Coordinates of C-alpha atoms and ligand atoms in Angstrom, one line a residue:
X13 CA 73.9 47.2 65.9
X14 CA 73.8 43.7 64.1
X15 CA 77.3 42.1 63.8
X16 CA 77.2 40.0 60.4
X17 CA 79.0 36.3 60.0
X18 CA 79.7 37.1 56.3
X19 CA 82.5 39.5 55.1
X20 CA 82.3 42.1 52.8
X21 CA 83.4 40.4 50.0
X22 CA 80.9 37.9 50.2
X23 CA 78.6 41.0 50.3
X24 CA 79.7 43.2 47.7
X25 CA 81.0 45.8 49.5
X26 CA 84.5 47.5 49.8
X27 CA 86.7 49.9 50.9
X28 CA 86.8 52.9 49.0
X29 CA 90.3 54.9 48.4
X30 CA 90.3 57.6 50.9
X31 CA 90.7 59.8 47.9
X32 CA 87.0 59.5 47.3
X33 CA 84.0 61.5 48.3
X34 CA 83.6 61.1 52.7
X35 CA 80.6 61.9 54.7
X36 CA 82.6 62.5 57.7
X37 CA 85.7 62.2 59.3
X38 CA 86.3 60.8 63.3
X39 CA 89.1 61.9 65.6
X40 CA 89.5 60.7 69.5
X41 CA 90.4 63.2 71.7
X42 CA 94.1 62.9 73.4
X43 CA 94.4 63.1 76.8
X44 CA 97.2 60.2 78.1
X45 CA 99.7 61.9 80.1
X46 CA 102.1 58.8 79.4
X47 CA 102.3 59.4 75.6
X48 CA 101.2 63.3 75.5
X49 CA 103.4 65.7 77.0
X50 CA 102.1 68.0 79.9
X51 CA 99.0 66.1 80.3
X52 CA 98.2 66.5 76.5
X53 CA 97.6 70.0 76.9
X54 CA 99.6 70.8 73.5
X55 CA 98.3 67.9 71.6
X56 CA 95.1 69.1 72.8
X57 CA 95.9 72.3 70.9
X58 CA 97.2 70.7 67.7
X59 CA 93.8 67.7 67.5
X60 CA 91.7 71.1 67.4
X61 CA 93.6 72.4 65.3
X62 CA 93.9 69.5 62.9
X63 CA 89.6 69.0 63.7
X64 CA 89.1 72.3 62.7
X65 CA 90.6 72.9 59.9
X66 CA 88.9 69.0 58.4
X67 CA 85.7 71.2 59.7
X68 CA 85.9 73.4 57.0
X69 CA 85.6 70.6 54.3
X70 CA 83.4 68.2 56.2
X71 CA 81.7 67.3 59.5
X72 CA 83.9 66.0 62.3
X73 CA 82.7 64.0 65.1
X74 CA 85.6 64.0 68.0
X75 CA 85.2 60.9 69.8
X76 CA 85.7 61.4 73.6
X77 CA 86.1 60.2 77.3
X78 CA 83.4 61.4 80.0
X79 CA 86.3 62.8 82.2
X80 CA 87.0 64.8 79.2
X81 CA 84.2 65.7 78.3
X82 CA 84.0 69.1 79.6
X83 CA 87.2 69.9 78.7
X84 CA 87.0 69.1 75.2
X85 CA 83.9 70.5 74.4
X86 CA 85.6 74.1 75.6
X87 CA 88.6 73.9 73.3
X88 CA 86.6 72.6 70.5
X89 CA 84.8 75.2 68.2
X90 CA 80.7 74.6 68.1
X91 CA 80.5 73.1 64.9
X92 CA 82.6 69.7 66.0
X93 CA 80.3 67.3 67.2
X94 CA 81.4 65.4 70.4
X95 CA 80.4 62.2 71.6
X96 CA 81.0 60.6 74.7
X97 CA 83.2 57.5 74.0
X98 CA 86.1 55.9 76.7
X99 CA 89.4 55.1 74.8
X100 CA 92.8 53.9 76.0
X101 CA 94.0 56.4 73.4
X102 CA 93.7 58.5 70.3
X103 CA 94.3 56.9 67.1
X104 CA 91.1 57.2 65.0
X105 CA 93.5 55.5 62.3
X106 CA 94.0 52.2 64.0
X107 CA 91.4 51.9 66.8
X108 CA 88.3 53.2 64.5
X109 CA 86.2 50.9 61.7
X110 CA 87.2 50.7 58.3
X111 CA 84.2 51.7 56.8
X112 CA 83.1 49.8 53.8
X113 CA 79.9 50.4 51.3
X114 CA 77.8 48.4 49.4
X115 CA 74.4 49.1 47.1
X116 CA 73.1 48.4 50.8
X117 CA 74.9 51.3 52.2
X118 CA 77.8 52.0 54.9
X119 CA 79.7 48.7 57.1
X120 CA 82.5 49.1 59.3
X121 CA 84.6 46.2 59.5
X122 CA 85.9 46.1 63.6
X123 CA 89.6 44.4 63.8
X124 CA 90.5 42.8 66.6
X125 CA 93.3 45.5 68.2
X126 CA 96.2 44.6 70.7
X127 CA 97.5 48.0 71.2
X128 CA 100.3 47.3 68.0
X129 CA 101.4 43.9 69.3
X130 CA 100.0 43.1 72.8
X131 CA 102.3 41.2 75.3
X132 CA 105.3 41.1 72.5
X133 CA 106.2 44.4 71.8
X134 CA 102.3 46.8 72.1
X135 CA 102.7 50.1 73.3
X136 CA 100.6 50.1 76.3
X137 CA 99.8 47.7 78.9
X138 CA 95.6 47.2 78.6
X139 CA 93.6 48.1 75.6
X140 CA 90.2 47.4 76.0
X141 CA 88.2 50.4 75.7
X142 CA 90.4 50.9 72.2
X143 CA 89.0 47.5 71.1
X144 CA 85.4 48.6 71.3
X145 CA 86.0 52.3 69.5
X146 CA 85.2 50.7 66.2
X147 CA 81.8 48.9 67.3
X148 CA 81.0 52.4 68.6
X149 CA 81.9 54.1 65.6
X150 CA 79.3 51.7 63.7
X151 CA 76.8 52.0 65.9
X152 CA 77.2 56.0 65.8
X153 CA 76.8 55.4 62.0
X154 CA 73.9 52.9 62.7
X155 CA 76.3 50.8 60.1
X156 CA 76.4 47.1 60.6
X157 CA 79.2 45.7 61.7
X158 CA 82.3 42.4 60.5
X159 CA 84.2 42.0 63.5
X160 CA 87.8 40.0 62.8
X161 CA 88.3 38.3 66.4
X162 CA 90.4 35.6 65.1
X163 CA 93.1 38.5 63.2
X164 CA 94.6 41.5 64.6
X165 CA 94.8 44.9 62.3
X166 CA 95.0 48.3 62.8
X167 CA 93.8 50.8 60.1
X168 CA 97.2 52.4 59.5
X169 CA 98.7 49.3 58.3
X170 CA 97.2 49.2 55.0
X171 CA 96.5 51.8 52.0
X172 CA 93.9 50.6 49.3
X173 CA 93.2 52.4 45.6
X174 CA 89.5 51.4 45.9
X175 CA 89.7 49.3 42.7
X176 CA 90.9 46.0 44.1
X177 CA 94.7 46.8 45.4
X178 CA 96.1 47.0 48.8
X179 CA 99.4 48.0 49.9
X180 CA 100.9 47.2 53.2
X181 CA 104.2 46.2 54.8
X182 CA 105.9 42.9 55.8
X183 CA 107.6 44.3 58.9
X184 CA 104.2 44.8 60.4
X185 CA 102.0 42.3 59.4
X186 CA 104.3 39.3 60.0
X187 CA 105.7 41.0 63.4
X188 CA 105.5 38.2 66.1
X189 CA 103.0 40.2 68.0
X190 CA 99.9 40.4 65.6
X191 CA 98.8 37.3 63.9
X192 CA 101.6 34.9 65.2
X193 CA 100.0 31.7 64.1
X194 CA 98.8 32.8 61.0
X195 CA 101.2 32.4 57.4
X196 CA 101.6 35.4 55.1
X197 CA 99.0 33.4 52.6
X198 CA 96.4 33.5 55.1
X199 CA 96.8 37.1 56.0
X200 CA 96.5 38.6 52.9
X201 CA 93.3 36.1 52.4
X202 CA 91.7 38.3 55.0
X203 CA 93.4 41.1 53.7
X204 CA 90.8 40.6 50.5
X205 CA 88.3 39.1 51.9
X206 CA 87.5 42.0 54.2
X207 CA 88.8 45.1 52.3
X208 CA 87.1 42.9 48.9
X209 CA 90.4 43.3 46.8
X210 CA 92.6 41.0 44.5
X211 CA 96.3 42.1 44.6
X212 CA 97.9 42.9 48.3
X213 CA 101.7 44.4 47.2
X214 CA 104.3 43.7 49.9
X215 CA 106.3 46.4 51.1
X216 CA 109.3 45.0 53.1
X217 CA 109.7 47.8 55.8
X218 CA 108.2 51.6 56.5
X219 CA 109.7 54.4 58.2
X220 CA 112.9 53.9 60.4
X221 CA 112.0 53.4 64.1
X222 CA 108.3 53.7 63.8
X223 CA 106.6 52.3 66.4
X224 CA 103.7 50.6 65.0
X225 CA 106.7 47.9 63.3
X226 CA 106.5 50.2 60.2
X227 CA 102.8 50.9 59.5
X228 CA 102.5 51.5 55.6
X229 CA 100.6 55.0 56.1
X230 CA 103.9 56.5 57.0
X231 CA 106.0 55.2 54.0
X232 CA 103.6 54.8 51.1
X233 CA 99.9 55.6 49.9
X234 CA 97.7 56.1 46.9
X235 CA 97.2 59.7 45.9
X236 CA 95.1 58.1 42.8
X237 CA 94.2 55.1 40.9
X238 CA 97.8 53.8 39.7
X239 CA 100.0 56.8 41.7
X240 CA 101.9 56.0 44.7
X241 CA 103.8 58.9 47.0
X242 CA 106.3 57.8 49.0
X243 CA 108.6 58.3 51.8
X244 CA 112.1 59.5 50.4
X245 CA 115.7 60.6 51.0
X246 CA 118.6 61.0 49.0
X247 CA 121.2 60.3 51.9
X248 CA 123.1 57.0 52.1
X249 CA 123.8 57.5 55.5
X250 CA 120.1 57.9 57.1
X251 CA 119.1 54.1 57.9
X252 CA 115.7 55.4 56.0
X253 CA 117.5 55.3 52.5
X254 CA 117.4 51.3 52.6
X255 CA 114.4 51.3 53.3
X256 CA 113.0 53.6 50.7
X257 CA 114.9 52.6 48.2
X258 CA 113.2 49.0 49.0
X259 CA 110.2 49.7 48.8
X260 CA 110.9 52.1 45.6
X261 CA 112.0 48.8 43.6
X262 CA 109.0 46.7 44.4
X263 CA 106.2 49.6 43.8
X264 CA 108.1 50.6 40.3
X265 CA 108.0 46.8 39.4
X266 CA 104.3 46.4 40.5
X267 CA 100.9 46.8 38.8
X268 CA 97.7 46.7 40.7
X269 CA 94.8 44.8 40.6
X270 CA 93.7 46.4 37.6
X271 CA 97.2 45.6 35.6
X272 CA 98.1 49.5 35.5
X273 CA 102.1 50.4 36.1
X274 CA 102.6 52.1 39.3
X275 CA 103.7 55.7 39.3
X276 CA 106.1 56.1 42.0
X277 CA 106.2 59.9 43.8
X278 CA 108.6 60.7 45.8
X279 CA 108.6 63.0 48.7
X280 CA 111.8 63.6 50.3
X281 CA 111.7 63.1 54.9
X282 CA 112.1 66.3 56.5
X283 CA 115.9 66.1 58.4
X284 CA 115.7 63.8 61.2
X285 CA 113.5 65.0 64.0
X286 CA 114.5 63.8 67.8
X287 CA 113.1 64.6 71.5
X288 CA 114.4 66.8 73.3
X289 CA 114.8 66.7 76.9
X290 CA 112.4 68.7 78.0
X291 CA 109.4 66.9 75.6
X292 CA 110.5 63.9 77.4
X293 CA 110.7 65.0 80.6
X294 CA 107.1 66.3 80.1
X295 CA 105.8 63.0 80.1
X296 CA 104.5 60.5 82.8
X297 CA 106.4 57.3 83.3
X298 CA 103.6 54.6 83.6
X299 CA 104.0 50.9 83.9
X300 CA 103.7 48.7 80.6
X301 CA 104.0 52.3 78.5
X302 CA 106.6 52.4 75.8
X303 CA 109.1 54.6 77.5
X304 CA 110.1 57.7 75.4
X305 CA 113.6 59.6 75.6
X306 CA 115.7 62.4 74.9
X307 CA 117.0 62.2 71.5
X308 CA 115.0 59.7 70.2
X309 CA 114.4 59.9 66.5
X310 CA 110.9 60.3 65.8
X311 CA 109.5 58.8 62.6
X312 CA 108.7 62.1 60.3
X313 CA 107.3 61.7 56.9
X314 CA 105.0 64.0 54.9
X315 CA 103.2 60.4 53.5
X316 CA 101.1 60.5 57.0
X317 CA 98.6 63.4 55.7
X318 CA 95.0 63.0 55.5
X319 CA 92.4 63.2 52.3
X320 CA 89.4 65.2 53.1
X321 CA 87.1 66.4 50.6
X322 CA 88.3 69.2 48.8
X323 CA 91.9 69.5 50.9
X324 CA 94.4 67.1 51.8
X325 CA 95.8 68.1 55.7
X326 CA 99.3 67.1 55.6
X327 CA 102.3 67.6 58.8
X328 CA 105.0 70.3 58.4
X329 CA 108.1 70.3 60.7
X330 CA 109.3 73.6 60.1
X331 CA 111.8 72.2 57.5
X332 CA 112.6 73.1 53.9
X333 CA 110.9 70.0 52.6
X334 CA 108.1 71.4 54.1
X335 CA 107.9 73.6 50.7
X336 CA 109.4 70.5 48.4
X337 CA 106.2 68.1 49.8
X338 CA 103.4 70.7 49.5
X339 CA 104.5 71.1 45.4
X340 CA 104.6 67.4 45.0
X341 CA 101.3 67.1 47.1
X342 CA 99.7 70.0 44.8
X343 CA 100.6 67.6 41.8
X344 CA 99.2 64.7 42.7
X345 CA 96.0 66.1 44.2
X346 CA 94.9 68.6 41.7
X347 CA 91.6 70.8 42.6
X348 CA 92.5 70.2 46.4
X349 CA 93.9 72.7 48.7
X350 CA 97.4 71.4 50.6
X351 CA 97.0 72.9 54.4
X352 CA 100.4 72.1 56.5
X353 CA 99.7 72.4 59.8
X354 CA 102.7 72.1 62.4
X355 CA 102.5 68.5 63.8
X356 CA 105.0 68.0 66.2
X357 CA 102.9 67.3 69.6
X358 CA 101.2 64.4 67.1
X359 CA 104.9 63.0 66.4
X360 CA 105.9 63.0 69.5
X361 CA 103.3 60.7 70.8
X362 CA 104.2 58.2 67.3
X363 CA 102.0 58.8 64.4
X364 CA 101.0 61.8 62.7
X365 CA 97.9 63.6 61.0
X366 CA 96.5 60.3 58.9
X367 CA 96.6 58.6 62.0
X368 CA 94.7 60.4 63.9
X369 CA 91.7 60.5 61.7
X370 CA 89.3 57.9 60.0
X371 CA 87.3 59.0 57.3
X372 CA 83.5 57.6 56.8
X373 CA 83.0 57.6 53.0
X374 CA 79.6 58.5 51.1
X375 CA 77.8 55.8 49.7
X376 CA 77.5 57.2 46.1
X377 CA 74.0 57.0 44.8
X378 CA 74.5 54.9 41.8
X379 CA 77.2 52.8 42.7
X380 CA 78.2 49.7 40.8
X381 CA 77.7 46.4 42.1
X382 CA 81.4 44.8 42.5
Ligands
KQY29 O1 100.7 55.0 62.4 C1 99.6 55.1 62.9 N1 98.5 54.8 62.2 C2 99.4 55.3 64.4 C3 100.5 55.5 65.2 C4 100.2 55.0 66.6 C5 101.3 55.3 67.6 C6 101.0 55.0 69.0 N2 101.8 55.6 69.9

């Protein structure tokens, strides 16, 4: 696999919206007894579940360990492909490339990852195996590859429309543990240089206590060119209302690249979701790992659901706005089915179904040149 010296924009390629045609999607397989419960036997159930269902719409490829291995390939149905890859963990989202394409075909653009802020505040203690998941990825895809070793990114942390806009949040790309050294100006230069877009909006914050420092895929994303759902409630007293109504005031004053007005959506949080003492107790206590605890409150929003072709896959939490989100979903993705599936044991170990997956687009035959 060739790493290039250019970046994409220099090239002409981009990152499509997620909304648009994939050829595949990646997952990692879970298996850290530290962040998954009961050595990850029910997230175990709930990645298959979440594989599968993708399955029906497109090919998967589960990404995982050789100690796995055996394991995996027994829980997961035939037509999942496995590969063999080691990972520190399972967040196809933020660990996997960000596939770009170009009249030459498919890139993946590699971001340097620190495990969500490295020394300063990261979530686990080494990360190097998750570091390389994205070079694999390529090379799986026989894509070339951009690797970003002087700037830190994870997946999750930004949303594009595929016609030159980003969105992404201030809280996380300006935390101290990232790109330290680097000014806002500089950031979203790389921002454009590597995703090729022209506007980057600036959220302020994302979901209360998430622990990525507020990735945007859990607060905002495009459903369409110029439509943006986002992370809601209605009650003054949930620390979340701030924060939505933030990022509500900026996205309903914003145009994108293109100079359309934003639609704003919004989908209302389930009620606030906590662990309970025996999910906690479930888990390992390891050195360096983010320490979990009863009646932490886990950051839930319907925003973290994954676009396949021909479905979107989006969390439920057995709450009533499990109903409210799947009508507004069925709006704004019309033709595609809305599947909840149940995502607790994903919550629980701090994302939720978008960030478990990374989807490879399809190159489309007669695609512009930028
Ligand atoms: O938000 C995401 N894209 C991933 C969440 C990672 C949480 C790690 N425990």
């Amino acid at each position: 696999m060739k790493t290039l010296i250019t970046t994409p924009k220099q090239d002409g390629f981009y990152m499509p919206a997620e909304f648009e045609k994939h050829s595949a999607t990646y997952m990692i397989w879970p298996e850290r007894a530290d962040n998954w419960r009961l050595n990850a036997k029910f997230a175990q159930e709930t990645f298959t579940k979440v594989a599968e269902t993708i399955a029906k719409y497109e090919l998967v490829i589960m990404l995982v360990s050789p100690k796995e291995y055996k394991n995996a390939k027994s829980k997961l149905p035939p037509d999942i492909c496995a590969a063999e890859v080691e990972n520190d963990d399972a967040w196809a989202r933020d660990t996997g490339a960000t596939f770009v394409i170009g009249q030459k075909g498919l890139r993946g653009v590699d971001w340097k990852f620190n495990s969500w802020g490295a020394e300063i505040d990261g979530l686990y203690a080494s990360w190097d195996k998750d570091d390389l998941i994205a070079s694999r990825m390529c090379e799986l895809e026989d894509a070339e590859r951009y690797r970003t070793d002087d700037f830190v990114l994870e997946g999750g942390s930004i949303c594009v429309d595929g016609q030159g806009t980003v969105i992404t949040t201030e809280s996380c790309l300006l935390s101290k543990g990232r790109n330290p050294n680097m000014s806002k100006e500089q950031i979203e230069e790389k921002l454009k240089n590597y995703l090729n877009a022209s506007k980057v909006i600036w959220l302020k914050r994302g979901v209360y206590l998430d622990e990525t420092n507020e990735h945007v895929d859990n607060i905002a994303c495009f459903t369409s060119p110029a439509n943006v759902a986002l992370a809601w409630t209605d009650d003054k007293n949930d620390p979340q209302y701030e924060l939505s109504q933030s990022a509500f005031e900026i996205l309903s004053k914003e145009t994108d690249a293109e100079g359309r007005k934003l639609n704003v959506h919004k989908i209302h949080i389930p009620s606030p979701q906590y662990m309970t003492k025996e999910e906690a107790a479930g888990l390992t206590i390891v050195k360096g790992t983010k320490t979990r605890q009863a009646g932490d409150r886990l950051a839930a929003s319907y925003i973290n659901h994954y676009v396949c072709n021909g479905a979107v896959i989006c969390p439920s939490f057995n709450d009533l706005n499990d109903y409210r989100a799947k009508a507004v979903l069925k709006k704004l993705y019309p033709g595609r089915e809305i599947i909840q599936i149940y995502s607790r044991e994903i919550l629980l170990g701090g994302g939720n179904i978008h960030c478990i997956t990374q989807q490879v687009p399809k190159k489309p035959s007669n695609l512009a040149a930028l």
